[in-house]
Short mmCIF file of C-alpha atoms and ligand atoms in Angstrom, two decimals:
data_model
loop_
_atom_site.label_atom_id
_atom_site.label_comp_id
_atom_site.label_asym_id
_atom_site.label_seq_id
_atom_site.Cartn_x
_atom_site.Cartn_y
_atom_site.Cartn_z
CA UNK I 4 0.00 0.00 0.00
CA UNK I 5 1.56 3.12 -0.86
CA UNK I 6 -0.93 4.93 1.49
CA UNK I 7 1.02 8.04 3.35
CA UNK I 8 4.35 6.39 1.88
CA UNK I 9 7.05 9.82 1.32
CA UNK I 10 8.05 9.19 -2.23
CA UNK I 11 10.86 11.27 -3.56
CA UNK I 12 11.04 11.55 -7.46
CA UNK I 13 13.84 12.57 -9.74
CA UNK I 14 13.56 13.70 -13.07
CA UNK I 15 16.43 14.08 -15.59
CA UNK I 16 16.54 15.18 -19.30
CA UNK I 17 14.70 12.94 -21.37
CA UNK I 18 11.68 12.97 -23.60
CA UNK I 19 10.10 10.53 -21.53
CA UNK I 20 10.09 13.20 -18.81
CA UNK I 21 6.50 14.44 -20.26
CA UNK I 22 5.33 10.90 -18.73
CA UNK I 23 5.94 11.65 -15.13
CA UNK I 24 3.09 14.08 -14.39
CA UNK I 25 0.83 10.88 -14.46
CA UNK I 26 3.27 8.99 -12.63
CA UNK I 27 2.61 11.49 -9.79
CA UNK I 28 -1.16 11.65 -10.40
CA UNK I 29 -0.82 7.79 -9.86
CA UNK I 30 1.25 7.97 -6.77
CA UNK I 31 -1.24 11.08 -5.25
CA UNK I 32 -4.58 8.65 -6.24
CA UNK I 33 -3.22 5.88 -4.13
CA UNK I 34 -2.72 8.67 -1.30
CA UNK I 35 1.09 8.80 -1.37
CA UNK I 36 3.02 12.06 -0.81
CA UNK I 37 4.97 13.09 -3.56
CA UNK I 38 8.21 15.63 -3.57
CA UNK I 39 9.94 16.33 -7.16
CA UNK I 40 13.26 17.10 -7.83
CA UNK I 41 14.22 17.92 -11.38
CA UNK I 42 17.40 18.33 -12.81
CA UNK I 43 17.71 21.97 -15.11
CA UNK I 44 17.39 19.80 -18.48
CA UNK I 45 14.54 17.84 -16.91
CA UNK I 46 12.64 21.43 -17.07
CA UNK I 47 13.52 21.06 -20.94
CA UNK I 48 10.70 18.17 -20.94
CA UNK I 49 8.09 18.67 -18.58
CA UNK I 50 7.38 21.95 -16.23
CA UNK I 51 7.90 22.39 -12.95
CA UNK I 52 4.29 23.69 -12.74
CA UNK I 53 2.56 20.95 -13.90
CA UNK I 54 4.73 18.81 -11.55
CA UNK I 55 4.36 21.06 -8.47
CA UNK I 56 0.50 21.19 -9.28
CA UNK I 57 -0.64 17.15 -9.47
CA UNK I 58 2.20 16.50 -6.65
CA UNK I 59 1.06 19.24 -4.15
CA UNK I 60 4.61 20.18 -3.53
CA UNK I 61 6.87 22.59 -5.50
CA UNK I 62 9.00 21.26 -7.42
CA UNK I 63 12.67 21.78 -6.18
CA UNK I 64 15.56 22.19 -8.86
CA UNK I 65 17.80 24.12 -7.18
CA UNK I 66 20.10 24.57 -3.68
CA UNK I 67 18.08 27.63 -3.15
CA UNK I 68 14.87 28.55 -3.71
CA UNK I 69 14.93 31.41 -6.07
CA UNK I 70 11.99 33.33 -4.34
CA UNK I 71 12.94 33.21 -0.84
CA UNK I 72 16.41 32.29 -0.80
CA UNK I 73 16.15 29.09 1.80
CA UNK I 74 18.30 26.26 1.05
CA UNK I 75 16.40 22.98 -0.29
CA UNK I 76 17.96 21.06 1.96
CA UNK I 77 19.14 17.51 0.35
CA UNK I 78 19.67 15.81 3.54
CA UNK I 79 16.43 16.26 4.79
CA UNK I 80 14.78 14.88 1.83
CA UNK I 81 16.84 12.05 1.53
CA UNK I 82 16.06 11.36 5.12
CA UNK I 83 11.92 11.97 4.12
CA UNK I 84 11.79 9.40 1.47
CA UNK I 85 10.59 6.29 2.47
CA UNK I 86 11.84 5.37 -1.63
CA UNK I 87 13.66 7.91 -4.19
CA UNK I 88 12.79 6.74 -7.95
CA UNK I 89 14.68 8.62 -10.50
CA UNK I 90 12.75 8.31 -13.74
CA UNK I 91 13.41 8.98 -16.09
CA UNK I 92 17.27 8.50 -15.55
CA UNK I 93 19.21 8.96 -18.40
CA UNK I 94 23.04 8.06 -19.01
CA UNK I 95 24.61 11.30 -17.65
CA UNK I 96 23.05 11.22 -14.21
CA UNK I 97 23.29 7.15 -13.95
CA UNK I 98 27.33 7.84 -14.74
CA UNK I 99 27.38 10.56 -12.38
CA UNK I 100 25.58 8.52 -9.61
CA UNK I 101 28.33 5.79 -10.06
CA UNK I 102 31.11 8.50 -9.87
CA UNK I 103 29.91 10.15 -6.80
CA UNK I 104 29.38 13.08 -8.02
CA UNK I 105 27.05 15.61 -6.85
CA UNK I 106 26.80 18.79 -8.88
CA UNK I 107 22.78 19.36 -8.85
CA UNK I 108 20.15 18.51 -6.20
CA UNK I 109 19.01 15.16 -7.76
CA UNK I 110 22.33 13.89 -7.41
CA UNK I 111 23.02 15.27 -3.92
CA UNK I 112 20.15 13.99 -2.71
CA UNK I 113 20.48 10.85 -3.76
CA UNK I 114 23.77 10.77 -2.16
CA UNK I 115 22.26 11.68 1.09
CA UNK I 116 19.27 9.35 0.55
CA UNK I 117 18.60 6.24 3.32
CA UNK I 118 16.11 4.83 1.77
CA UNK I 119 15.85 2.31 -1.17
CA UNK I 120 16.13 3.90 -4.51
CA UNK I 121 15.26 3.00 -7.99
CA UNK I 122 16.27 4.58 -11.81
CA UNK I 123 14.07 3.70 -14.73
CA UNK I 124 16.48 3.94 -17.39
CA UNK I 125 15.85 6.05 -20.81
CA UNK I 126 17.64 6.41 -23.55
CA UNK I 127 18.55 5.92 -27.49
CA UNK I 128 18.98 2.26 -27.92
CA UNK I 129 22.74 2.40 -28.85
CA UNK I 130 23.45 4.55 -25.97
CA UNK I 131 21.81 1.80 -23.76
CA UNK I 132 23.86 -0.62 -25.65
CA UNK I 133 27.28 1.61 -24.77
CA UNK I 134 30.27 -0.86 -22.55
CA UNK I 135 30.08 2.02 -20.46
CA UNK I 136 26.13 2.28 -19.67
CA UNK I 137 26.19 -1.09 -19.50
CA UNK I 138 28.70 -0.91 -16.73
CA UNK I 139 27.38 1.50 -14.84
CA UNK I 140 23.90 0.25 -14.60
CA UNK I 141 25.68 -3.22 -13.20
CA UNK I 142 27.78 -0.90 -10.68
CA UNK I 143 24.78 0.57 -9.32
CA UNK I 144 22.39 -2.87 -8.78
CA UNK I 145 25.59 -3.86 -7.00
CA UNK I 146 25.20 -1.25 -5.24
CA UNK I 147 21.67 -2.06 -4.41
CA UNK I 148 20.07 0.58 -6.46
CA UNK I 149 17.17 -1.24 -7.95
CA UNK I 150 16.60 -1.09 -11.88
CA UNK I 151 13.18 -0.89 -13.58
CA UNK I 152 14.55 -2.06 -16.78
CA UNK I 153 13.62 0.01 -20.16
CA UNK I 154 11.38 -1.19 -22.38
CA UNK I 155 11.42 -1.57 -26.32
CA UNK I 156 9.73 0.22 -28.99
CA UNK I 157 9.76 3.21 -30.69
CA UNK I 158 12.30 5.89 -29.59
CA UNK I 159 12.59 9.51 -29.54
CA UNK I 160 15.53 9.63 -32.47
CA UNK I 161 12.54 7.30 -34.68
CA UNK I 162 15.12 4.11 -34.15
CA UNK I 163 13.09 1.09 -32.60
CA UNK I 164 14.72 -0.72 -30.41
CA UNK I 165 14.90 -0.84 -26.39
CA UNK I 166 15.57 1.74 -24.42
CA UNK I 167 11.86 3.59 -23.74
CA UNK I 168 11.52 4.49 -20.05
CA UNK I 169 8.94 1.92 -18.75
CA UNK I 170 5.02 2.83 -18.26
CA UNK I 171 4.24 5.15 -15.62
CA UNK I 172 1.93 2.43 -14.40
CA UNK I 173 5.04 -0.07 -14.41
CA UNK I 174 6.80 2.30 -12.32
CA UNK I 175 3.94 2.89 -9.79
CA UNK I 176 3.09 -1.27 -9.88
CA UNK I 177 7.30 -2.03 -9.16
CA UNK I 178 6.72 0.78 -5.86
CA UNK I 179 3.19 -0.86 -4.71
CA UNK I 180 4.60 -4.53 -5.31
CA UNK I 181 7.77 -3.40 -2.64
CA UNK I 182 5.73 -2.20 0.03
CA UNK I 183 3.06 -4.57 -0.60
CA UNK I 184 4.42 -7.94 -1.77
CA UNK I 185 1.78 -10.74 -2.13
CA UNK I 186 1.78 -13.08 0.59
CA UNK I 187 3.23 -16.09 -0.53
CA UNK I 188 5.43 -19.48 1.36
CA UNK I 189 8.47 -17.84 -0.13
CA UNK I 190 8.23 -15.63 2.73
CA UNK I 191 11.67 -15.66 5.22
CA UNK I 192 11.88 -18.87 3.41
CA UNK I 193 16.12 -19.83 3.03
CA UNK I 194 16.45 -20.07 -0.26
CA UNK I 195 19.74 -22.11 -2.00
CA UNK I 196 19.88 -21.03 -5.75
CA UNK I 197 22.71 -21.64 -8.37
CA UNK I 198 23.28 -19.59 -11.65
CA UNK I 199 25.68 -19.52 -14.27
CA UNK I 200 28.33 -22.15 -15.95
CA UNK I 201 30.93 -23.92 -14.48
CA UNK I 202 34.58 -23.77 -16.13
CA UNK I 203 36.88 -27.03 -15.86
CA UNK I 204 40.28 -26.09 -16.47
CA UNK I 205 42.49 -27.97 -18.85
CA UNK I 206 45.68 -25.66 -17.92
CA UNK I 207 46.38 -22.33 -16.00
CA UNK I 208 44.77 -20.54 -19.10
CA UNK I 209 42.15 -22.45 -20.69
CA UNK I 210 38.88 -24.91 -19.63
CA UNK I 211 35.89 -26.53 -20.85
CA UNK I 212 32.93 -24.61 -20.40
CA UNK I 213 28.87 -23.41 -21.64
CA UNK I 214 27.24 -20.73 -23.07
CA UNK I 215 24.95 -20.31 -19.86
CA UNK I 216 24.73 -16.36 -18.95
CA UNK I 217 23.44 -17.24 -15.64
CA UNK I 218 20.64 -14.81 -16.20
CA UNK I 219 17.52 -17.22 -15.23
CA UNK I 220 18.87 -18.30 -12.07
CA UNK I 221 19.41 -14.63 -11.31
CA UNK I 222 16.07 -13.50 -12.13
CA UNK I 223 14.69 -16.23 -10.12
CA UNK I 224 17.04 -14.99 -6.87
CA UNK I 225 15.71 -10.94 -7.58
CA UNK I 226 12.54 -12.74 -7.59
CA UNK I 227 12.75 -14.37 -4.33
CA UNK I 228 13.96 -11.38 -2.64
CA UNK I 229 11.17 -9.17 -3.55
CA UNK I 230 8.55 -11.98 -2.37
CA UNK I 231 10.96 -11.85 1.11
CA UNK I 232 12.93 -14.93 1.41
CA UNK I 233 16.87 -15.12 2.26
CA UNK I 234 18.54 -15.95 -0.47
CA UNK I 235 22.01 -17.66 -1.02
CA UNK I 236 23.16 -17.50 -4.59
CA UNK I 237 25.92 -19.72 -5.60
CA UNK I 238 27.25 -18.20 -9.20
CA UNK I 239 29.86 -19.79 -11.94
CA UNK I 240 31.66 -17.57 -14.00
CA UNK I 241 28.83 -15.18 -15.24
CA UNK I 242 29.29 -11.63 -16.48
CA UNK I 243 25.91 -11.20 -14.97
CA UNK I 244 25.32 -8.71 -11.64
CA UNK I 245 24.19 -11.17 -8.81
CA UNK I 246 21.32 -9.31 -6.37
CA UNK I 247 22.85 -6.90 -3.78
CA UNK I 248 20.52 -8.17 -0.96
CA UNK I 249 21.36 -11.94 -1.14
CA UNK I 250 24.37 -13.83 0.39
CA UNK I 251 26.48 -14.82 -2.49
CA UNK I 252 29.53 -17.16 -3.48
CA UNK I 253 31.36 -17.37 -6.37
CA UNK I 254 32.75 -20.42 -7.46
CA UNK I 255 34.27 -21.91 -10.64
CA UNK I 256 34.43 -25.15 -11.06
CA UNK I 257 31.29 -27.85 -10.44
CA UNK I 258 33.57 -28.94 -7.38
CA UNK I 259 33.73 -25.77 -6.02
CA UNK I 260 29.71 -25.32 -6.66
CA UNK I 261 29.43 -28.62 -4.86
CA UNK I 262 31.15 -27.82 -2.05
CA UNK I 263 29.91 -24.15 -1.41
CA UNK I 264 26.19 -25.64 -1.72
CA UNK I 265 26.79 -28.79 0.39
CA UNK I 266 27.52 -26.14 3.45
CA UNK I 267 24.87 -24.03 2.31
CA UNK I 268 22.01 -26.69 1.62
CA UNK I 269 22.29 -27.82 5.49
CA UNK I 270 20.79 -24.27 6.49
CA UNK I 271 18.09 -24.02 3.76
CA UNK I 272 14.72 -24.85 3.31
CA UNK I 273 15.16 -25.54 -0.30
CA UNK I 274 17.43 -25.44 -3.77
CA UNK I 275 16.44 -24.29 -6.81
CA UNK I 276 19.41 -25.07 -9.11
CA UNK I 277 19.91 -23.23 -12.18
CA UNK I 278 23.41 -23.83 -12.57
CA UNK I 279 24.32 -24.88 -16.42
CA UNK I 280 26.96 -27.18 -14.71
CA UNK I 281 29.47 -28.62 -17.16
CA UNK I 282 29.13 -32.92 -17.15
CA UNK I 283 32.75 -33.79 -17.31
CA UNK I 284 36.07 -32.29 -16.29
CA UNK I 285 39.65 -33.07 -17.68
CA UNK I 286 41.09 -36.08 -15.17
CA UNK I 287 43.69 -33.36 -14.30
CA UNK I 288 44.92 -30.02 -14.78
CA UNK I 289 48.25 -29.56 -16.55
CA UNK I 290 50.11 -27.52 -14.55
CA UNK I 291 51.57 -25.19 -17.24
CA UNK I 292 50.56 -23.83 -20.12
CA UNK I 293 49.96 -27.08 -23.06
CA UNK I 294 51.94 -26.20 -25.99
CA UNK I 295 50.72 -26.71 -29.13
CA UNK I 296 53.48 -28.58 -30.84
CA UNK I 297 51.09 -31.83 -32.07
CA UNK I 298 48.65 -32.09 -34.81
CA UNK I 299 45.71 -33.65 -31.91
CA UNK I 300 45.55 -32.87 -28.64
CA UNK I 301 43.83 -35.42 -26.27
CA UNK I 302 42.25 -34.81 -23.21
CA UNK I 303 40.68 -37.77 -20.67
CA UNK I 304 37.71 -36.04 -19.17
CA UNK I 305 36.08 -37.68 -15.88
CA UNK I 306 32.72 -37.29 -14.82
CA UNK I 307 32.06 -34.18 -12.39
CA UNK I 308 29.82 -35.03 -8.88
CA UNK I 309 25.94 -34.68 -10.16
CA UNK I 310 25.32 -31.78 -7.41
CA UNK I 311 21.82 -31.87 -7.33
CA UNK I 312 21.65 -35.64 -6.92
CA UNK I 313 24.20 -35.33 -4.00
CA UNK I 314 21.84 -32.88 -2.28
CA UNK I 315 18.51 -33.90 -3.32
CA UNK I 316 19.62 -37.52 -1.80
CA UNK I 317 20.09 -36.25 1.44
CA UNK I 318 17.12 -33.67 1.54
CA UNK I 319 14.66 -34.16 4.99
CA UNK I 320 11.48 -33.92 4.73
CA UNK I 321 11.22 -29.87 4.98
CA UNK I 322 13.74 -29.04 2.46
CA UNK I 323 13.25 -29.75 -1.35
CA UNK I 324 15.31 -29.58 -4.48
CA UNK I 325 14.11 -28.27 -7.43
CA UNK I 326 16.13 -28.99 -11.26
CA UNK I 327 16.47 -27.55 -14.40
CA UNK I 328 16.21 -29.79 -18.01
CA UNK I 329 17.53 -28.71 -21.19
CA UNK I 330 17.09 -31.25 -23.76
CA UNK I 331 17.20 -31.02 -27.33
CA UNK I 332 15.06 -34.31 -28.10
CA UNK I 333 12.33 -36.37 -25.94
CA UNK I 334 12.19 -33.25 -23.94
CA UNK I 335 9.53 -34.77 -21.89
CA UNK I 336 10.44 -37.83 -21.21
CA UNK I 337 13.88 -37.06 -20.50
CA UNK I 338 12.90 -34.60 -17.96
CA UNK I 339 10.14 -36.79 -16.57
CA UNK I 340 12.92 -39.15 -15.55
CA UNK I 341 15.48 -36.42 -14.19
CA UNK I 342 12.58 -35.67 -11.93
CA UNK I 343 12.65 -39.50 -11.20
CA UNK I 344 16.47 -40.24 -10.91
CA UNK I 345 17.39 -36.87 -9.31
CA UNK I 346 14.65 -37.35 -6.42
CA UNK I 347 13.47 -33.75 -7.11
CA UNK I 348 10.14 -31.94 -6.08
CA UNK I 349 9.85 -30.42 -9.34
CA UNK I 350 12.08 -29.74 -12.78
CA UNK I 351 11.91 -27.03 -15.39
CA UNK I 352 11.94 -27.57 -18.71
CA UNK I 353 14.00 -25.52 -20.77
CA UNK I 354 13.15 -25.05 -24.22
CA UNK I 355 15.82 -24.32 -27.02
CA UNK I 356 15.50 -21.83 -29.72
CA UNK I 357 16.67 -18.47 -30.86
CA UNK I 358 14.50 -16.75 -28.12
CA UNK I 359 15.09 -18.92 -25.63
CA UNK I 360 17.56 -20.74 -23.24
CA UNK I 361 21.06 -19.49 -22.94
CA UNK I 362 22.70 -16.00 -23.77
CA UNK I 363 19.30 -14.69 -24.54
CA UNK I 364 16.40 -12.61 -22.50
CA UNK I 365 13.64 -14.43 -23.14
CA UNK I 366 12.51 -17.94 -22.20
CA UNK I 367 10.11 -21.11 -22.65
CA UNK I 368 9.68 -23.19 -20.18
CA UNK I 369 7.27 -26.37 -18.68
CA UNK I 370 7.45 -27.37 -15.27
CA UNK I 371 6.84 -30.94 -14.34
CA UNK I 372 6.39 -32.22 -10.66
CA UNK I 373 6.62 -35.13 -8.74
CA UNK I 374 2.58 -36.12 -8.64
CA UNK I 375 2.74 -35.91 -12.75
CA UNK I 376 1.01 -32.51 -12.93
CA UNK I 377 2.75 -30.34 -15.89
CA UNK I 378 2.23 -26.42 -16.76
CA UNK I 379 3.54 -24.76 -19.94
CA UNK I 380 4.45 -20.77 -20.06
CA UNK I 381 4.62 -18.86 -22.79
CA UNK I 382 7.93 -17.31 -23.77
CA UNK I 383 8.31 -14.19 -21.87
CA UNK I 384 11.00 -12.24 -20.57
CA UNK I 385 13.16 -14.09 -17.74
CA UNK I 386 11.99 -11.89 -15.06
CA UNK I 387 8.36 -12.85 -16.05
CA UNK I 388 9.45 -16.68 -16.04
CA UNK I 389 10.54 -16.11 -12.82
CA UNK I 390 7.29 -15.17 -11.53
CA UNK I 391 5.98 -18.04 -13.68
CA UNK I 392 8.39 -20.29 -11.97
CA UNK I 393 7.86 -19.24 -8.34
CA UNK I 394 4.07 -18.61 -8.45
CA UNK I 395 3.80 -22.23 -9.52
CA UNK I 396 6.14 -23.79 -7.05
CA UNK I 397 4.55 -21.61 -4.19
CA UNK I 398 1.12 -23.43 -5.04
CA UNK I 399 2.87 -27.16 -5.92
CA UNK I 400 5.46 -27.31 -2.96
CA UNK I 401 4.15 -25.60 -0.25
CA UNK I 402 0.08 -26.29 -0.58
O1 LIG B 5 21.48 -34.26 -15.94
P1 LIG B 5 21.34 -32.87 -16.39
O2 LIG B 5 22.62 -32.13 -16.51
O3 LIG B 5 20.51 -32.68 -17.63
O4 LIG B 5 20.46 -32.20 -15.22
C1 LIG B 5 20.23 -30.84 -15.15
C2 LIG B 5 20.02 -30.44 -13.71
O5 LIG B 5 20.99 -31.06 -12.87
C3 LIG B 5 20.21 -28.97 -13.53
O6 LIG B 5 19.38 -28.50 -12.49
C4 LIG B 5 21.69 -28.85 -13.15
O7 LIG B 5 21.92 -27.70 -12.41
C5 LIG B 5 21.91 -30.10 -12.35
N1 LIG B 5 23.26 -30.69 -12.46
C6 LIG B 5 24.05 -30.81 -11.34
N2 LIG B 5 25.29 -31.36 -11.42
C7 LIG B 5 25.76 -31.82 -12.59
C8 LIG B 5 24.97 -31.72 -13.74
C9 LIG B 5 23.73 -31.14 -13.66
O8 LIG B 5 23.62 -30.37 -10.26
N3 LIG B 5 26.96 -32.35 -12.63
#
């Protein structure tokens, strides 16, 4: 309920700044109270009027208020907010939030500010596709600033492509969902979930390895957060941010993912194990660099521990394990008897295509369970199958 929550809102220089004045409207309907802060090029956009009229507050832009000369002070309104959304936040004040640096009252504030804080990214899609915006939107979730990803469509500059500030009524739904998760068994649940590949070295410099991006297993922890559980994530070697708010180890190899969950498995309730982890391992590791003076190489490869065998063997009755399939053929049966061999409580079917599975955003997927029951999604975005995922596990598992 956003009832009487404080909600601070920054506005920088974008087009979709002319969106924000029924972002507040939304906000003031559901009887929150709203205080704007634009940047000077946010005034290029939308007016401070307008803002200052549907949010019952003027709408601060500078240290000083030009009429009376007090100082808008930034400490006190970071200390007001009970959440700070920046939206829309383009790629100067995102870089300048990463740097520290605090030359207008947006970024001062946000400096000072306690409470959680959001950006809803907008921008040209090749901008939003720039190393360096990449970077920094990584550096801040690690940071624990949330991200209310952009969406795709038609731009500003007449490209299509992604990069459109989400809805206003995305932005207002992310805010009620925080303060008002639904109820669900996920709650304080401990949570064990792996993400990512695993990488078996041959030498000091190379190893066998997948294309996994870690991305699903991710989405699933950022997922369990919001509904309120502790999460552990145990990552492979993924480019990928893992959530700020989770406990998190990083491992390499499928023996070091088997260890780190073995420990962590004792203390949780359940494992949901995305992990793409890689089947066999070179027998052992050269221990310099293999030169490549023959015409064939070979390597013996031995079979790494199955991880979620190990643990789902030893589960008690409160705890259960949960798989992942990804099978190119007899999808169903194969993961019908993964389910079986693996002693799981339920496995997720992964489906293969151009839009879905590894390296990309969007996935298929069918979820099988122990009793025989089986659900299909549609292909959505990996956040969304996350939802998919853990709404349907909440109601399988737990009920
Ligand atoms: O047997 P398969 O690799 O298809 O099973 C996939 C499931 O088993 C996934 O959940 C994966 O994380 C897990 N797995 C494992 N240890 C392995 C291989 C796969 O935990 N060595």
């Amino acid at each position: 309920m956003l009832k009487h929550k404080k909600i601070l809102i920054g506005v920088t220089g974008g087009i979709a700044a002319y969106k924000l004045p029924l972002f507040v409207r939304l906000l003031k309907k559901a009887g929150a109270q709203v205080q704007v802060i634009c940047t000077p090029s946010a005034l290029q956009f939308v007016t401070a009027e307008t803002l200052s009229v549907v949010s019952e507050n003027p709408t601060l832009v500078h240290f000083f208020d030009e009429k009376t000369g007090m100082w808008n002070h930034h400490v006190e309104l970071g200390l007001w907010a009970d959440a700070f959304i920046i939206a829309p936040c383009g790629a100067n004040t995102i870089a300048k939030m990463v740097q520290g640096e605090c030359n207008n009252l947006l970024l001062t504030t946000y400096l000072s500010a306690r409470c959680p804080v959001w950006i809803a990214p907008a921008m040209d899609l090749d901008m939003f596709l720039q190393p360096s915006v990449v970077q920094n939107i990584e550096t801040l979730k690690s940071r624990g600033v949330y991200v209310i990803d952009a969406e795709s469509g038609q731009l500003a500059s007449g490209l299509e492509g992604k990069g459109r500030m989400a809805e206003p009524e995305t932005l207002f739904n992310t805010l009620e969902y925080f303060f008002n998760p639904p109820n669900t068994h996920w709650k304080h649940k401990n949570i064990l979930v792996t993400a990512g590949p695993t990488f078996e070295s041959i030498d000091p410099v190379r190893f066998i390895g997948n294309h996994s991006s870690g991305k699903m297993g991710i989405c699933i922890a950022e997922r369990l957060i919001q509904l309120g559980a502790n999460v552990h994530i145990v990552l492979g070697p993924s480019h990928e941010t893992p959530p700020a708010n989770c406990k998190f180890t990083r491992v390499t190899s499928a023996q070091d993912m088997l260890e780190a969950c073995e420990t962590a498995f004792e203390y949780s309730d359940g494992l949901i194990m995305a992990a793409a982890v890689a089947d066999y391992r070179p027998k052992t590791i050269h221990p310099s660099k293999i030169k490549k003076d023959d015409a064939e190489l070979t390597i013996e490869l031995v079979k790494n521990p199955d991880i979620l065998k190990t643990l789902s063997l030893k589960k008690t009755e409160k705890q259960f394990c949960v798989g992942f399939a990804l099978e190119t053929n007899n999808q169903e049966e194969y993961a019908r008897k993964k389910l079986n061999e693996k002693n799981l409580d339920a496995i997720i079917l992964n489906s293969v295509s151009s839009q879905t599975g590894f390296q990309t955003d969007t996935n298929q997927v069918t979820i099988f369970d122990k009793s025989g029951k089986h659900i299909d999604s549609t292909i959505q975005s990996k956040e969304e199958i996350a939802v998919f995922i853990l709404d349907t596990l909440n109601s399988w598992i737990f009920e």
